[in-house]
CSV table of C-alpha atoms in Angstrom, one decimal:
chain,number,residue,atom,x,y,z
F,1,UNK,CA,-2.9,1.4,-18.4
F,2,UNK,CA,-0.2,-1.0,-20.4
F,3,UNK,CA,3.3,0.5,-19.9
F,4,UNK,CA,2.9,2.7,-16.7
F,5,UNK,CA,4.7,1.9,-13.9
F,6,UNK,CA,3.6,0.5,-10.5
F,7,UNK,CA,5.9,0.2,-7.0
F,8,UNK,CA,5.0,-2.2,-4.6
F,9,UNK,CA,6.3,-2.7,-0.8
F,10,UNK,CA,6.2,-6.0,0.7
F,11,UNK,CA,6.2,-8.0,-2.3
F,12,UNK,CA,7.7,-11.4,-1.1
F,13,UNK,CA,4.7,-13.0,-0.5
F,14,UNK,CA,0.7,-13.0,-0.4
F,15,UNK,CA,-1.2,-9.6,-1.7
F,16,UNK,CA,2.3,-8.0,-2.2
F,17,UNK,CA,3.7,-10.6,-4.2
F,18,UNK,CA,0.3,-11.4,-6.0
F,19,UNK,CA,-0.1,-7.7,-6.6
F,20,UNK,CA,3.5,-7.6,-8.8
F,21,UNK,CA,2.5,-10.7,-10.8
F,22,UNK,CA,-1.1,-9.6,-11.7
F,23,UNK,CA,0.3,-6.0,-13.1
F,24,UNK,CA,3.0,-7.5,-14.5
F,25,UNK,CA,-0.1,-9.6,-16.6
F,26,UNK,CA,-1.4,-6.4,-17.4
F,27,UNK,CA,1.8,-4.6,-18.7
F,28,UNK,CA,3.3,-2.3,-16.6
F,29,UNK,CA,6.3,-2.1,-15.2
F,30,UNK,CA,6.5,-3.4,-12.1
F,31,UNK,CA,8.9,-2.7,-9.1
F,32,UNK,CA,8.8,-5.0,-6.2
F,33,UNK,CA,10.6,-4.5,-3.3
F,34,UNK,CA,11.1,-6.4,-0.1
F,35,UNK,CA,13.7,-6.4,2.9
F,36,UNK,CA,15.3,-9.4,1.6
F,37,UNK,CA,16.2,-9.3,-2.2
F,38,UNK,CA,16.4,-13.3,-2.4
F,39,UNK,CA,12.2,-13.2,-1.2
F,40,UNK,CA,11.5,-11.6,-4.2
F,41,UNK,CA,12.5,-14.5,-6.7
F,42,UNK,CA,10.2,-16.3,-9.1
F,43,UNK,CA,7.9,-12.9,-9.6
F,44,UNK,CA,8.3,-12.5,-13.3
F,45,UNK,CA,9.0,-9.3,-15.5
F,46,UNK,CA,9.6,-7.5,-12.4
F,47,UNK,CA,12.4,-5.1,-11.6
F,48,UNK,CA,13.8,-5.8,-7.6
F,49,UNK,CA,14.7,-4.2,-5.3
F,50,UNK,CA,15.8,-4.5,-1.5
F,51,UNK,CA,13.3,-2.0,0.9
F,52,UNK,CA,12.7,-1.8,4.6
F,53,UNK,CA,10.0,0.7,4.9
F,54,UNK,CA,11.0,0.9,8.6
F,55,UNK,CA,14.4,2.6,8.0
F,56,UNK,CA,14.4,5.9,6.9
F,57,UNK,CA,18.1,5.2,5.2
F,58,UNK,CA,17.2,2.4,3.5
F,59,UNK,CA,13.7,4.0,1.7
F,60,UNK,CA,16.5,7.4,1.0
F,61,UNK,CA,18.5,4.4,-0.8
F,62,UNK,CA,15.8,3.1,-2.7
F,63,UNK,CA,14.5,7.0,-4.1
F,64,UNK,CA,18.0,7.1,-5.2
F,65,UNK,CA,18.2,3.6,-7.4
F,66,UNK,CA,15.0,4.1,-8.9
F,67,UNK,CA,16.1,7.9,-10.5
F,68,UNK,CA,14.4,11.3,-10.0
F,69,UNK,CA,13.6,10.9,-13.9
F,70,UNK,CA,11.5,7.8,-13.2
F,71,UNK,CA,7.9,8.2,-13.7
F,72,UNK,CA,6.0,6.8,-10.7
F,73,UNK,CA,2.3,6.5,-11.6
F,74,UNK,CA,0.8,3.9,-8.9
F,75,UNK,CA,2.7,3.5,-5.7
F,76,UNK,CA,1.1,0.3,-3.5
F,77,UNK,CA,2.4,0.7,0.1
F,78,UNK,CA,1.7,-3.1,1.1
F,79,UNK,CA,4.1,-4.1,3.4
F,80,UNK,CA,2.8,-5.0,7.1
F,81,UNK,CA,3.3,-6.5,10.0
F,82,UNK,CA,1.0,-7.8,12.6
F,83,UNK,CA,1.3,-9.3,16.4
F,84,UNK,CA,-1.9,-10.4,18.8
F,85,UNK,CA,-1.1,-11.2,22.1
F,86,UNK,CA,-4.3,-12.6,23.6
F,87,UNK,CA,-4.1,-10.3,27.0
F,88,UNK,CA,-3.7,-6.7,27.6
F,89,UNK,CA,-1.2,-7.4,30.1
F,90,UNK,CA,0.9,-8.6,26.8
F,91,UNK,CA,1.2,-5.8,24.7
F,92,UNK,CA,4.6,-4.5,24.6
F,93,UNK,CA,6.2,-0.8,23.9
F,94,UNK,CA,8.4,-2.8,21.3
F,95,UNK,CA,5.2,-4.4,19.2
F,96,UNK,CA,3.7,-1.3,19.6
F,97,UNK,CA,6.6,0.8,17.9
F,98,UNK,CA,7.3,-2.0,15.4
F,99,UNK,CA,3.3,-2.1,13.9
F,100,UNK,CA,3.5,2.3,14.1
F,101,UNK,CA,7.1,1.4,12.2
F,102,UNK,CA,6.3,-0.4,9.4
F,103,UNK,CA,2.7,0.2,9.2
F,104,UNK,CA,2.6,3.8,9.3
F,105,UNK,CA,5.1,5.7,9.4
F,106,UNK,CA,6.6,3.3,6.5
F,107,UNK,CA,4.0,3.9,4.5
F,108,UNK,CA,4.3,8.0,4.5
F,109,UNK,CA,7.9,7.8,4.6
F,110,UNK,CA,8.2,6.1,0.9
F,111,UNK,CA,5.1,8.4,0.0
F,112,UNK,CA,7.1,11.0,0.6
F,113,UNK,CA,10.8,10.0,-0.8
F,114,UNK,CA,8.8,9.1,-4.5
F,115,UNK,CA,6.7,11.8,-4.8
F,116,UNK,CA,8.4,13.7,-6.9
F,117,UNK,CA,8.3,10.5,-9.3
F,118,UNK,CA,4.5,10.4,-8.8
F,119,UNK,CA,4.4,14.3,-9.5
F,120,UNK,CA,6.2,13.6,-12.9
F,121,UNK,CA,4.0,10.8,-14.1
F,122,UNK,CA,0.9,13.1,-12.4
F,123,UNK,CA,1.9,15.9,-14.6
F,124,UNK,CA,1.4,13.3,-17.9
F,125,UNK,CA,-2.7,13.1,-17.0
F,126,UNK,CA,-4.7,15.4,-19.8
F,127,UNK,CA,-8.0,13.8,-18.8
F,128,UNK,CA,-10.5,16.6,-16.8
F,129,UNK,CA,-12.0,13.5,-14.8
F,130,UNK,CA,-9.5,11.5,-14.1
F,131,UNK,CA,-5.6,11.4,-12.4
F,132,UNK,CA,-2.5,10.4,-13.5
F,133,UNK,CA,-1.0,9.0,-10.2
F,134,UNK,CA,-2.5,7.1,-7.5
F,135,UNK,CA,-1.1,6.0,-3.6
F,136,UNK,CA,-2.8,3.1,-2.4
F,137,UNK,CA,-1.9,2.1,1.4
F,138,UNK,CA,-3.0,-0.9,1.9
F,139,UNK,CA,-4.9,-1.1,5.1
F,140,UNK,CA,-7.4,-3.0,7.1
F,141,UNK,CA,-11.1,-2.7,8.6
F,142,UNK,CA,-9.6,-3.2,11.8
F,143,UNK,CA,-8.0,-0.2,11.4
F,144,UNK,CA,-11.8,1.6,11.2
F,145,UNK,CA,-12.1,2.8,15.0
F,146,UNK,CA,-16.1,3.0,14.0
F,147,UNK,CA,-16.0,-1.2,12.9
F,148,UNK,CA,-13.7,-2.0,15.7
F,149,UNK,CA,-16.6,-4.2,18.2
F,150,UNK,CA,-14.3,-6.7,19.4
F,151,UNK,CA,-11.0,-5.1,20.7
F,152,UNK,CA,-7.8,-6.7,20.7
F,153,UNK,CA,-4.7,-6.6,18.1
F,154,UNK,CA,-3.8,-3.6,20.0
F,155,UNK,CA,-0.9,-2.3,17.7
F,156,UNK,CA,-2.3,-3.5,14.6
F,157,UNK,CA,-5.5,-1.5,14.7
F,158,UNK,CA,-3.7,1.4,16.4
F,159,UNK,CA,-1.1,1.7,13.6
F,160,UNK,CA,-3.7,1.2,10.9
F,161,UNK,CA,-5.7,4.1,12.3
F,162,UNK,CA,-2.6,5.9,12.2
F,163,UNK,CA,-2.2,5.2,8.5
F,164,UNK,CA,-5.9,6.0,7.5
F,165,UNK,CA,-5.3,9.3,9.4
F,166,UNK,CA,-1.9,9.6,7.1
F,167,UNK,CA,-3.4,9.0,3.8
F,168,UNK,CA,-6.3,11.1,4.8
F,169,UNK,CA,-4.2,14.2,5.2
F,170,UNK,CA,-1.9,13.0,2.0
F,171,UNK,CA,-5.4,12.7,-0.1
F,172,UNK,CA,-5.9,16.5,0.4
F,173,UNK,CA,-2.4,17.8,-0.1
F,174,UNK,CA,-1.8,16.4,-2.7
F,175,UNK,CA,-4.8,16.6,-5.0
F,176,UNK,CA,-3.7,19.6,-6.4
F,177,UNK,CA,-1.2,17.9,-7.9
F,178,UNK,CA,-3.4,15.5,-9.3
F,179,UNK,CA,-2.6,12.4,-7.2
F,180,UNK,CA,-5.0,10.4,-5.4
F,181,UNK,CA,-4.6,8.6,-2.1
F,182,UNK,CA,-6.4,5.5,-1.1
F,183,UNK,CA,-6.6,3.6,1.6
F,184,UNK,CA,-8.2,-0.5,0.7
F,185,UNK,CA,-8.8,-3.1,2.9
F,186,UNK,CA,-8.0,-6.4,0.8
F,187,UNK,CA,-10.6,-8.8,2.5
F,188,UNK,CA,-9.8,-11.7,5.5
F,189,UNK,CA,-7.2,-12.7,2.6
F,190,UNK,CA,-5.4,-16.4,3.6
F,191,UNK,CA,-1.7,-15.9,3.7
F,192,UNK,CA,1.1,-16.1,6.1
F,193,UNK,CA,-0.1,-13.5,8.6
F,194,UNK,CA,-3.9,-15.0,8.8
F,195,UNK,CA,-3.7,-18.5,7.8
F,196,UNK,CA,-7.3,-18.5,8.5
F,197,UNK,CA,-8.6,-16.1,5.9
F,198,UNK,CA,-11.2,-16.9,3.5
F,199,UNK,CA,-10.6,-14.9,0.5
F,200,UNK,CA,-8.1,-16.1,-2.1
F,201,UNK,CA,-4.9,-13.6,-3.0
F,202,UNK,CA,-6.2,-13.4,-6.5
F,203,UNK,CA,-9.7,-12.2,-5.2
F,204,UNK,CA,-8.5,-9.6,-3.4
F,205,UNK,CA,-5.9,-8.4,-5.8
F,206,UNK,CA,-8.7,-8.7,-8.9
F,207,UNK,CA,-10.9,-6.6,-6.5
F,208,UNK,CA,-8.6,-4.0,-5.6
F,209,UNK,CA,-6.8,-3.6,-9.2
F,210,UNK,CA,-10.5,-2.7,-10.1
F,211,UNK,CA,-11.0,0.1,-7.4
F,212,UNK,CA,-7.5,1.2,-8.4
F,213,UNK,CA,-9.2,1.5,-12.0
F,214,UNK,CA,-11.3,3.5,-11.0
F,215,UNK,CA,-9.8,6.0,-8.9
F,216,UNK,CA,-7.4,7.0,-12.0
F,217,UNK,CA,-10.7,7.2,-14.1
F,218,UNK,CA,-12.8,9.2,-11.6
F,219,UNK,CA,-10.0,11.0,-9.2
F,220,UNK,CA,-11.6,9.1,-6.1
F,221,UNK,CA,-9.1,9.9,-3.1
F,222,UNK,CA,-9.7,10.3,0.6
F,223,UNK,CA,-11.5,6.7,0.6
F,224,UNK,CA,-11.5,3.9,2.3
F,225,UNK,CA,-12.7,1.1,0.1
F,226,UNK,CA,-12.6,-2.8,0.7
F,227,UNK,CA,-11.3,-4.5,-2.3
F,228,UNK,CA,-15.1,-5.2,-3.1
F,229,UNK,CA,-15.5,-1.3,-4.0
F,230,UNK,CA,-17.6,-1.2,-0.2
F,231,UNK,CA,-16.6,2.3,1.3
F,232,UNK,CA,-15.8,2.3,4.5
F,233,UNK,CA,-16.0,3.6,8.0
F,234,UNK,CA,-13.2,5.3,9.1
């Protein structure tokens, strides 16, 4: 897959960040973008750019830099945020709105601004079994209303539910156009927003590079995987 090109959301840090330095390894062009442009310095042989997937000017503004002419052929939506007060009585309309935001409608908004940049690098696949472009949101098991046996993180799992519903719509509409849609859970990964995770950055990003693999080999969309290949429950 040397010298196709790959955008990634919320790249300042954690999966984001280690997602644009482990295809960078593997030769593609890689775009990172986060809402400040200073987060996204030391990631190497990447092009950067400033995004806030929340702000429907600001993703217009980034379709625009990139070019109509630019091939998109993987698109990552990775940026996220997450809040977890401990009582019902805590939630509030504005954490609510904020996860739905960034997590969701973020997500479907840059989805739709670059797909005519995936539809050009789509329309390069000559391969009967496979695609040419791919949209992986990247998502979480507590988004999976089937797993969920412990409540809590009411706007997190709410707007990740959201976004599975999102992609699963997005996975049929666009397969005619030879694009798949995933959704991936990357594993209790340790980083900023769960300090207490147990699976390294480059374990999850190895993992889910590999199910990305094979959804451009074998057209998988409509999926929910964890970054193990493990489908999942939606």
């Amino acid at each position: 897959m040397s010298g196709k090109t790959v955008v990634i959301t919320g790249s300042s840090r954690g999966i984001g960040r280690q997602l644009a330095v482990a295809y960078a390894g593997l030769g593609w062009r890689v775009v990172a973008t986060a809402r400040q442009l200073a987060a996204l310095d030391g990631i190497p042989a990447a092009e950067k750019y400033a995004l806030d997937v929340a702000d429907p000017a600001s993703v217009a503004s980034f379709a625009a830099r990139l070019g109509a002419n630019t091939k998109v052929h993987l698109l990552i939506n990775n940026a996220g945020v997450l809040s977890n007060p401990k009582r019902v009585e805590d939630v509030t309309k504005e954490q609510l709105v904020d996860a739905f935001q960034t997590n969701s409608v973020g997500p479907f908004l840059v989805t739709q601004a670059l797909l005519p940049n995936l539809k050009l690098a789509a329309a390069e696949n000559n391969s009967a079994a496979g695609v040419g472009a791919v949209v992986v949101n990247v998502s979480s098991i507590q988004g999976s209303i089937a797993e969920n046996s412990s409540g809590g993180y009411y706007s997190y799992r709410a707007s990740k539910s959201a976004s599975n519903s999102l992609s699963k719509s997005l996975a049929i509409d666009l397969k005619p156009f030879n694009i798949s849609v995933l959704q991936l859970h990357p594993g209790y990964v340790k980083t900023d927003m769960s300090p207490a995770g147990i699976v390294s950055t480059v374990d999850s990003v190895d993992g889910m590079s590999k199910v990305i693999a094979r959804a451009f080999d074998n057209a998988l969309t409509g999926i929910f995987y964890d970054f193990q290949g493990k489908e999942l429950p939606w």
